[in-house]
Structure formats: structure tokens, C-alpha cells
mmCIF file of C-alpha atoms and ligand atoms in Angstrom:
data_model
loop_
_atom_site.group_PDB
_atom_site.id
_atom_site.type_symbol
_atom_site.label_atom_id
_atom_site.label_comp_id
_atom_site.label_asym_id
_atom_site.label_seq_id
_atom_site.Cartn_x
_atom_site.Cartn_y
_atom_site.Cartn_z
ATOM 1 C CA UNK A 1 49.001 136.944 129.826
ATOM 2 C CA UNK A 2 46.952 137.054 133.639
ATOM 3 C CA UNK A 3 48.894 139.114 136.235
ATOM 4 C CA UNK A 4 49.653 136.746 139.235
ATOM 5 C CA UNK A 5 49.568 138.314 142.771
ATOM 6 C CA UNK A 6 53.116 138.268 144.271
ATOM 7 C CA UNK A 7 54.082 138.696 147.794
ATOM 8 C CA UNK A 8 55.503 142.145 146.793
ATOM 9 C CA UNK A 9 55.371 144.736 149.745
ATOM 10 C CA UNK A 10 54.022 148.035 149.140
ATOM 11 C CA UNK A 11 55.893 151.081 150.001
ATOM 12 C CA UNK A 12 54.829 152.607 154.224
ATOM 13 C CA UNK A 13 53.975 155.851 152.419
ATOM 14 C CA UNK A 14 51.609 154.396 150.286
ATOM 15 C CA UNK A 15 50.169 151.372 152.411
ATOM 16 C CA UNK A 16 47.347 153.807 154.050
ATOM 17 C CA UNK A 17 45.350 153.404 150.216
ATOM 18 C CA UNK A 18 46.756 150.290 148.733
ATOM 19 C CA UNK A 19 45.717 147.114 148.433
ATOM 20 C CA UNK A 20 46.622 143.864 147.206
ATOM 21 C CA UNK A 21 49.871 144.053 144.295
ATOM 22 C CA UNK A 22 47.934 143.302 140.785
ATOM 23 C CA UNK A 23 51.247 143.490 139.228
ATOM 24 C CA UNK A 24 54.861 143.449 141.148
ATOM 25 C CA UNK A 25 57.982 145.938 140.139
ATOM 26 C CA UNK A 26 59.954 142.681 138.839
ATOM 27 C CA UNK A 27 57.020 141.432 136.757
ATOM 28 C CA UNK A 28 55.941 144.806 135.091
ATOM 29 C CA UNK A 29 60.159 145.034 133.536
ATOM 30 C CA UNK A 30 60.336 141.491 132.853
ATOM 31 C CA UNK A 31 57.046 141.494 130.909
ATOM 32 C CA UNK A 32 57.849 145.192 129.195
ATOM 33 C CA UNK A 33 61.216 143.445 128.106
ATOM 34 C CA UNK A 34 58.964 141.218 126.381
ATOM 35 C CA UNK A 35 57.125 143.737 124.519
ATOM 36 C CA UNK A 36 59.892 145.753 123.676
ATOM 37 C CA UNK A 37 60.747 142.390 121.789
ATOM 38 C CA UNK A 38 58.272 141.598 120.252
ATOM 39 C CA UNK A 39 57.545 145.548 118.447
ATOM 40 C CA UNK A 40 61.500 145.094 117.871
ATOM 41 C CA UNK A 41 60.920 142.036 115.430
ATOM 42 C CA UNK A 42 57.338 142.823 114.518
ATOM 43 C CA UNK A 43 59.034 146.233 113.118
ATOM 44 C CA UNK A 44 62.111 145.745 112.057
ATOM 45 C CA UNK A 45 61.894 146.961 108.409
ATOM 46 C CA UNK A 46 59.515 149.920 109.429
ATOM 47 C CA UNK A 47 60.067 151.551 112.573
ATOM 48 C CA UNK A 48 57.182 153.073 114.325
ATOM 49 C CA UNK A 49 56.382 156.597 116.101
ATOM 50 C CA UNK A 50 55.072 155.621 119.198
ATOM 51 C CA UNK A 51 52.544 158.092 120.578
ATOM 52 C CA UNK A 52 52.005 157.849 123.973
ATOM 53 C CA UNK A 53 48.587 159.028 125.644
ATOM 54 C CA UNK A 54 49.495 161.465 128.629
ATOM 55 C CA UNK A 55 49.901 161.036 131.512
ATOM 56 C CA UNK A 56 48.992 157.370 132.842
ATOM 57 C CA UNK A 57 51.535 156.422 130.050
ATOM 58 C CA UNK A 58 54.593 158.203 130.466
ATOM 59 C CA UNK A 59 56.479 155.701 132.650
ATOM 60 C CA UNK A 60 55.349 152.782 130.702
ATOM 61 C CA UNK A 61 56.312 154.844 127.594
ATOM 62 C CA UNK A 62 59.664 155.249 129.151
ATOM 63 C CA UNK A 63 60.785 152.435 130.196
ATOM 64 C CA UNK A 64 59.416 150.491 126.559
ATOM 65 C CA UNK A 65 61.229 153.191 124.539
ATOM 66 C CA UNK A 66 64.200 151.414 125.998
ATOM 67 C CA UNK A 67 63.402 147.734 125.356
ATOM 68 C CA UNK A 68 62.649 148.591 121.649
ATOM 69 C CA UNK A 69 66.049 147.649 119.614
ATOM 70 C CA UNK A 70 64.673 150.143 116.588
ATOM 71 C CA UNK A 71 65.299 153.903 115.286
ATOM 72 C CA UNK A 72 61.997 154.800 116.727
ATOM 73 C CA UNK A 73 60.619 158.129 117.256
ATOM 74 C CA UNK A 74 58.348 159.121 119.796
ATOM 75 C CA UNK A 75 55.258 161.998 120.629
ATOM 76 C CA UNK A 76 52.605 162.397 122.911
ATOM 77 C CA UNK A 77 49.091 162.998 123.399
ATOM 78 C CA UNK A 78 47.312 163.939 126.626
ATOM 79 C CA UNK A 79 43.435 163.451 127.161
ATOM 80 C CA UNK A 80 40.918 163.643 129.451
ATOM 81 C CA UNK A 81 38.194 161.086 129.964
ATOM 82 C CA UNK A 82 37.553 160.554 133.970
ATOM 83 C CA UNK A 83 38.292 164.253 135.620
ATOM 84 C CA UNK A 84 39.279 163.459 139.361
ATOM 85 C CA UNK A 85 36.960 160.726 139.649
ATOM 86 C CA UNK A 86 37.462 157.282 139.582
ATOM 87 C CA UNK A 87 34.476 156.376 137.071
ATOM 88 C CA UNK A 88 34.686 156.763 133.252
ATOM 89 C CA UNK A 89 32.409 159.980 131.876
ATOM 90 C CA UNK A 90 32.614 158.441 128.493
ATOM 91 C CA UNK A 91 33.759 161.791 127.537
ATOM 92 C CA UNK A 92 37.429 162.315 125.650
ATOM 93 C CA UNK A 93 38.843 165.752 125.473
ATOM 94 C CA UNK A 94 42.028 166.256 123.360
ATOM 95 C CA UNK A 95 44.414 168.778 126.076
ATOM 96 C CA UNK A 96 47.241 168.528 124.356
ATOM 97 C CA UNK A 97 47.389 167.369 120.122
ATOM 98 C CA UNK A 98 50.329 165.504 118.415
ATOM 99 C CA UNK A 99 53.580 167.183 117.183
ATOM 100 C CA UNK A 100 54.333 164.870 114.335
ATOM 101 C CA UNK A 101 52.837 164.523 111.476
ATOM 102 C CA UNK A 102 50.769 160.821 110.630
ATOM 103 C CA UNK A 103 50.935 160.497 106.917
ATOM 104 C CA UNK A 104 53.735 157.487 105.240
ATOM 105 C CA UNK A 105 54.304 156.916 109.523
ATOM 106 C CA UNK A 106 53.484 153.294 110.808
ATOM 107 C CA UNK A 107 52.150 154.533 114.642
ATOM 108 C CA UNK A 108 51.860 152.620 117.735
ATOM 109 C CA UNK A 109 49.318 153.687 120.228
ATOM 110 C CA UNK A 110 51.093 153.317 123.971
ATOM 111 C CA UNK A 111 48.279 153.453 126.846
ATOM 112 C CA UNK A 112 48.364 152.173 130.374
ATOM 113 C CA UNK A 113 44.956 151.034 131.126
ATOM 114 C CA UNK A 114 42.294 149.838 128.945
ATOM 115 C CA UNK A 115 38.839 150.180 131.174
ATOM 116 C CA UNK A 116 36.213 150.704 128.728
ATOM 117 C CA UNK A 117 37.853 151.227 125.542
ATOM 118 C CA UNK A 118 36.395 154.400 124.982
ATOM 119 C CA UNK A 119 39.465 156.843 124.882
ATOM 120 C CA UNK A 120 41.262 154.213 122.902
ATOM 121 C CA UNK A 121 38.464 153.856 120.348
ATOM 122 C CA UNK A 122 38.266 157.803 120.385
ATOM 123 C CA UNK A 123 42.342 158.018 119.516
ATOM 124 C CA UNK A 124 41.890 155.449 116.898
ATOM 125 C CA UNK A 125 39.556 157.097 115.130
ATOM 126 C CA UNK A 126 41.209 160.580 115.712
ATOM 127 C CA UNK A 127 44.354 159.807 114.661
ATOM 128 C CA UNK A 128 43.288 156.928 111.777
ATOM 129 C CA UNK A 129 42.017 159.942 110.174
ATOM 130 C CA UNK A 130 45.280 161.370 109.681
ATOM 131 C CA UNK A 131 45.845 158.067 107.464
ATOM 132 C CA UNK A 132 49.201 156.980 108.957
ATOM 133 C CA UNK A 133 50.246 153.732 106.841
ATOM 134 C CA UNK A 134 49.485 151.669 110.348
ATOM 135 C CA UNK A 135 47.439 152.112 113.713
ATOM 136 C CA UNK A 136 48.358 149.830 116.307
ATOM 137 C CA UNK A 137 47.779 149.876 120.149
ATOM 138 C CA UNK A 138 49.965 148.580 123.323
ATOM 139 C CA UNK A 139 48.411 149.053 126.708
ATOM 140 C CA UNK A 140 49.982 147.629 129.795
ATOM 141 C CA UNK A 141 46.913 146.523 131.181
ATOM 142 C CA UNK A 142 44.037 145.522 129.743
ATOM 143 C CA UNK A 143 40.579 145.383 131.912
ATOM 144 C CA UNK A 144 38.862 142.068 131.882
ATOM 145 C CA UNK A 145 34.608 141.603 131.740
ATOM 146 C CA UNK A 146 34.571 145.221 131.055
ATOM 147 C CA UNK A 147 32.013 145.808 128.037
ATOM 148 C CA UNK A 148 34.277 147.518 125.984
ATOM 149 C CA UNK A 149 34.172 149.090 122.484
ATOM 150 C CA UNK A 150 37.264 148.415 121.375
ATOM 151 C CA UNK A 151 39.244 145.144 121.531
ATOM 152 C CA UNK A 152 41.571 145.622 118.690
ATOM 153 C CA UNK A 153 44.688 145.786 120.666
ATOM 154 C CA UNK A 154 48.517 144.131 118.955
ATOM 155 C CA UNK A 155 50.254 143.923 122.595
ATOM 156 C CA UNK A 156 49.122 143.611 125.870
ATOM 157 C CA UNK A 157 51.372 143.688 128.718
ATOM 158 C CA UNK A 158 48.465 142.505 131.865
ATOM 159 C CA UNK A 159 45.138 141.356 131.611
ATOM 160 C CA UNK A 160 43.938 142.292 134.767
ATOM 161 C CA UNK A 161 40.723 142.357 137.338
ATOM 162 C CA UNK A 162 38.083 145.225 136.925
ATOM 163 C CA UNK A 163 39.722 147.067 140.150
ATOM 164 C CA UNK A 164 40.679 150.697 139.973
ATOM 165 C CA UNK A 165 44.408 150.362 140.088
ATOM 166 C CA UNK A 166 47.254 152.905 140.721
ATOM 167 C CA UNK A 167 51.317 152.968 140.238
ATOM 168 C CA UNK A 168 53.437 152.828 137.136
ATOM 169 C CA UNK A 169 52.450 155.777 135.933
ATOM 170 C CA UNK A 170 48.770 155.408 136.999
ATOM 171 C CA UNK A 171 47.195 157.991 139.457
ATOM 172 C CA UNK A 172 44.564 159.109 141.572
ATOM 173 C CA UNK A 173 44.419 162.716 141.924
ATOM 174 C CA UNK A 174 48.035 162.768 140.447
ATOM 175 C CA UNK A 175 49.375 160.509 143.186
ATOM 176 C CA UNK A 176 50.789 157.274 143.593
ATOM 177 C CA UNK A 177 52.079 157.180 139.802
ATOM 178 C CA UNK A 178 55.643 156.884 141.046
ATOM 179 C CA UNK A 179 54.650 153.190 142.858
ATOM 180 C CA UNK A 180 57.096 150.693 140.380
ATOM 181 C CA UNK A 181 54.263 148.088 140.834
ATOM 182 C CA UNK A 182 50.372 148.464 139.917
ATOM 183 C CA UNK A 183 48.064 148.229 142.930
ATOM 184 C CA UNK A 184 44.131 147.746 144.136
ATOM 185 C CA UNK A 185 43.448 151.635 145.362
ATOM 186 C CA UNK A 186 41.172 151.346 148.489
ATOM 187 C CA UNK A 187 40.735 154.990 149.481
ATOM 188 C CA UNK A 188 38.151 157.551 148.627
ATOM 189 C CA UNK A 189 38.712 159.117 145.504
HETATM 190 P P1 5GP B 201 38.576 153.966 129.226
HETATM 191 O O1 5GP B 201 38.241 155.052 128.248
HETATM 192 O O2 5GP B 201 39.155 152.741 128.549
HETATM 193 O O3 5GP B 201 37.406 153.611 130.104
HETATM 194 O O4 5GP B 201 39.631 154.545 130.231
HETATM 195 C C1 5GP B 201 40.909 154.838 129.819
HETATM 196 C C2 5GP B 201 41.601 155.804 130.747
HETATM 197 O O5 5GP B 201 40.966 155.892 132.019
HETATM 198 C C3 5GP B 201 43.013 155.346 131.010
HETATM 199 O O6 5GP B 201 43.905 155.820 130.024
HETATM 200 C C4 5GP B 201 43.275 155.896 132.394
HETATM 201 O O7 5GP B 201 43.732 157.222 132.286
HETATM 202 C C5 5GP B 201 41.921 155.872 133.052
HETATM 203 N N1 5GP B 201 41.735 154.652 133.853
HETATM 204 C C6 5GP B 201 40.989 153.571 133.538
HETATM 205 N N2 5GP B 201 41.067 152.639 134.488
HETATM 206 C C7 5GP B 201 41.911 153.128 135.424
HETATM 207 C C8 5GP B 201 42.421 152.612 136.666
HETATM 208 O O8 5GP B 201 42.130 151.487 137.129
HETATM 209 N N3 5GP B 201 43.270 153.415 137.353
HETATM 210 C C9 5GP B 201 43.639 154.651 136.905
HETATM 211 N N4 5GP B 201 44.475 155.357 137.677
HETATM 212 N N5 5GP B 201 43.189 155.172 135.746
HETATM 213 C C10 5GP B 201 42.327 154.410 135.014
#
């Protein structure tokens, strides 16, 4: 699915660094509905543990927890790959490891972005390792004519532009995550 641009307003606090709305408030629920849909039917008879990659994720993780019709359990995962820049290093670093354990657990990946595919294809080997019966992935966005390593992904909320985006979870120097749409960041990072 392509985002369309909506004439969604962005909040005065935030206007100074914001650009154009990639995605609107009303569009991000009504498409995360969706998703929480489909993982509802596509695992009915085995309910997942979704792990959710901190921190970008934790709103998206929130509000899909909620959609999903299913006993499902849920953990989290925080990495590092960009520091407080706005350019992949290509580096993952593991800051905080899972709670749960993998093995006889069908698990479902939750990410916000996916820029390069690096972190992702980092987690998926990390945590394939641990031989859960399944290894999934659903990102909320999903960045188009990036050269990626990874394009295995089940659900995709947004396919979106190659901008550097903020809100819904998504920061820049830990701001702007509380925006309920995602946005083009103009400032200086
Ligand atoms: P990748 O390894 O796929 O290049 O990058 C994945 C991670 O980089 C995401 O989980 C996210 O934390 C961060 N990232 C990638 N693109 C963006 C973006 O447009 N905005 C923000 N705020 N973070 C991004």
C-alpha cells in the first residue's frame, strides 16, 4: 500500500521542523486496524509473541497490540544503529536483550521504519538463532529505492518516500515521537 499525502495540519509546536504529512493520524489507525486483522486470521491457531524493537516501535507496538483479536504475548528489544544522526552507521548494537524465551514460540518482528534493512536483517538472524518455530516481520513503513538487504517482510503498513521521517513513535534526538501522524523532518539533525 503507497501512503497518500493528506491535507492533515501539523501541530504549531512542531511546524518549525516539519514538512509535508507522509502519513495522516486517521490513515496510520485505519491502516493498523488492518494489520491487526490480518495477524488475527493469519494466527489464529498459533498466537504469536510479538517483539517489538525499541524505541521507534513502541507506539506502533501499542496501538497493534490492540487491533490483534488473539492471546498474544508481547517483549521488547532496543537497538542502536544511527546514534543521534540521521544517517544509518550500518552498525547494530543490542542495548537491551529479550525477556522471553524463542524456542516452540511463533515470533513476529514489530519495527517502525525499514531504511536499509540492516537492523532488521541483524534481528533476524539474532533471534532466528534462538530457533523460534516462526520469524516474521511487520514494519509500519517500509523505505522505497533504498538498496536494502532484507526484503522478507509478512506486513507492511506504508511504503513510503526515502525522506527521513518523524512521529508515531519515530524521533529525532528523542523528539517529535508523540506527533499521531508521520512527517518529512526539515531541520538540522
Ligand atoms: P535500517 O537499519 O533499516 O537502515 O534502519 C532502521 C532503523 O533506523 C529504524 O528502526 C529507525 O530506528 C531508524 N530510521 C530509519 N529511517 C528513519 C527515519 O526516516 N526516521 C527515523 N526517525 N528513524 C529512522
Amino acid at each position: 500500500m503507497t501512503a497518500d499525502n493528506s491535507a492533515h495540519v501539523v501541530p504549531s509546536w512542531a511546524a518549525h521542523e516539519i514538512g509535508e504529512t507522509i502519513i495522516s493520524p486517521d490513515q496510520v489507525s485505519s491502516r493498523v486496524r488492518e494489520l491487526g486483522a490480518d495477524i488475527t486470521r493469519d494466527y489464529a491457531d498459533n498466537p504469536p509473541l510479538l517483539v517489538g524493537v525499541l524505541k521507534g516501535a513502541m507506539v506502533f507496538m501499542s496501538d497493534l497490540i490492540r487491533a490483534i483479536e488473539l492471546p498474544v504475548d508481547v517483549d521488547f528489544m532496543a537497538v542502536s544503529s544511527y546514534g543521534a544522526s540521521t544517517k544509518s552507521s550500518g552498525v547494530v548494537r543490542i542495548v537491551k536483550d529479550l525477556d522471553a524465551e524463542l524456542s516452540n514460540r511463533h515470533v513476529l518482528i514489530v519495527e517502525d521504519v525499514v531504511d536499509t534493512g540492516l537492523t532488521l536483517n541483524y534481528l533476524r538472524k539474532y533471534l532466528g538463532a534462538r530457533k523460534p518455530l516462526s520469524l516474521e516481520v511487520c514494519a509500519l513503513l517500509f523505505k522505497e529505492e533504498i538498496q536494502r538487504v532484507e526484503q522478507d517482510i509478512r506486513y507492511i503498513g506504508f511504503s513510503i518516500p526515502a525522506d527521513f521521517v518523524v512521529g508515531y513513535g519515530l524521533d529525532v534526538n528523542e523528539r517529535y515521537r508523540n506527533l499521531g501522524g508521520v512527517y518529512k523532518f526539515t531541520g538540522e539533525a
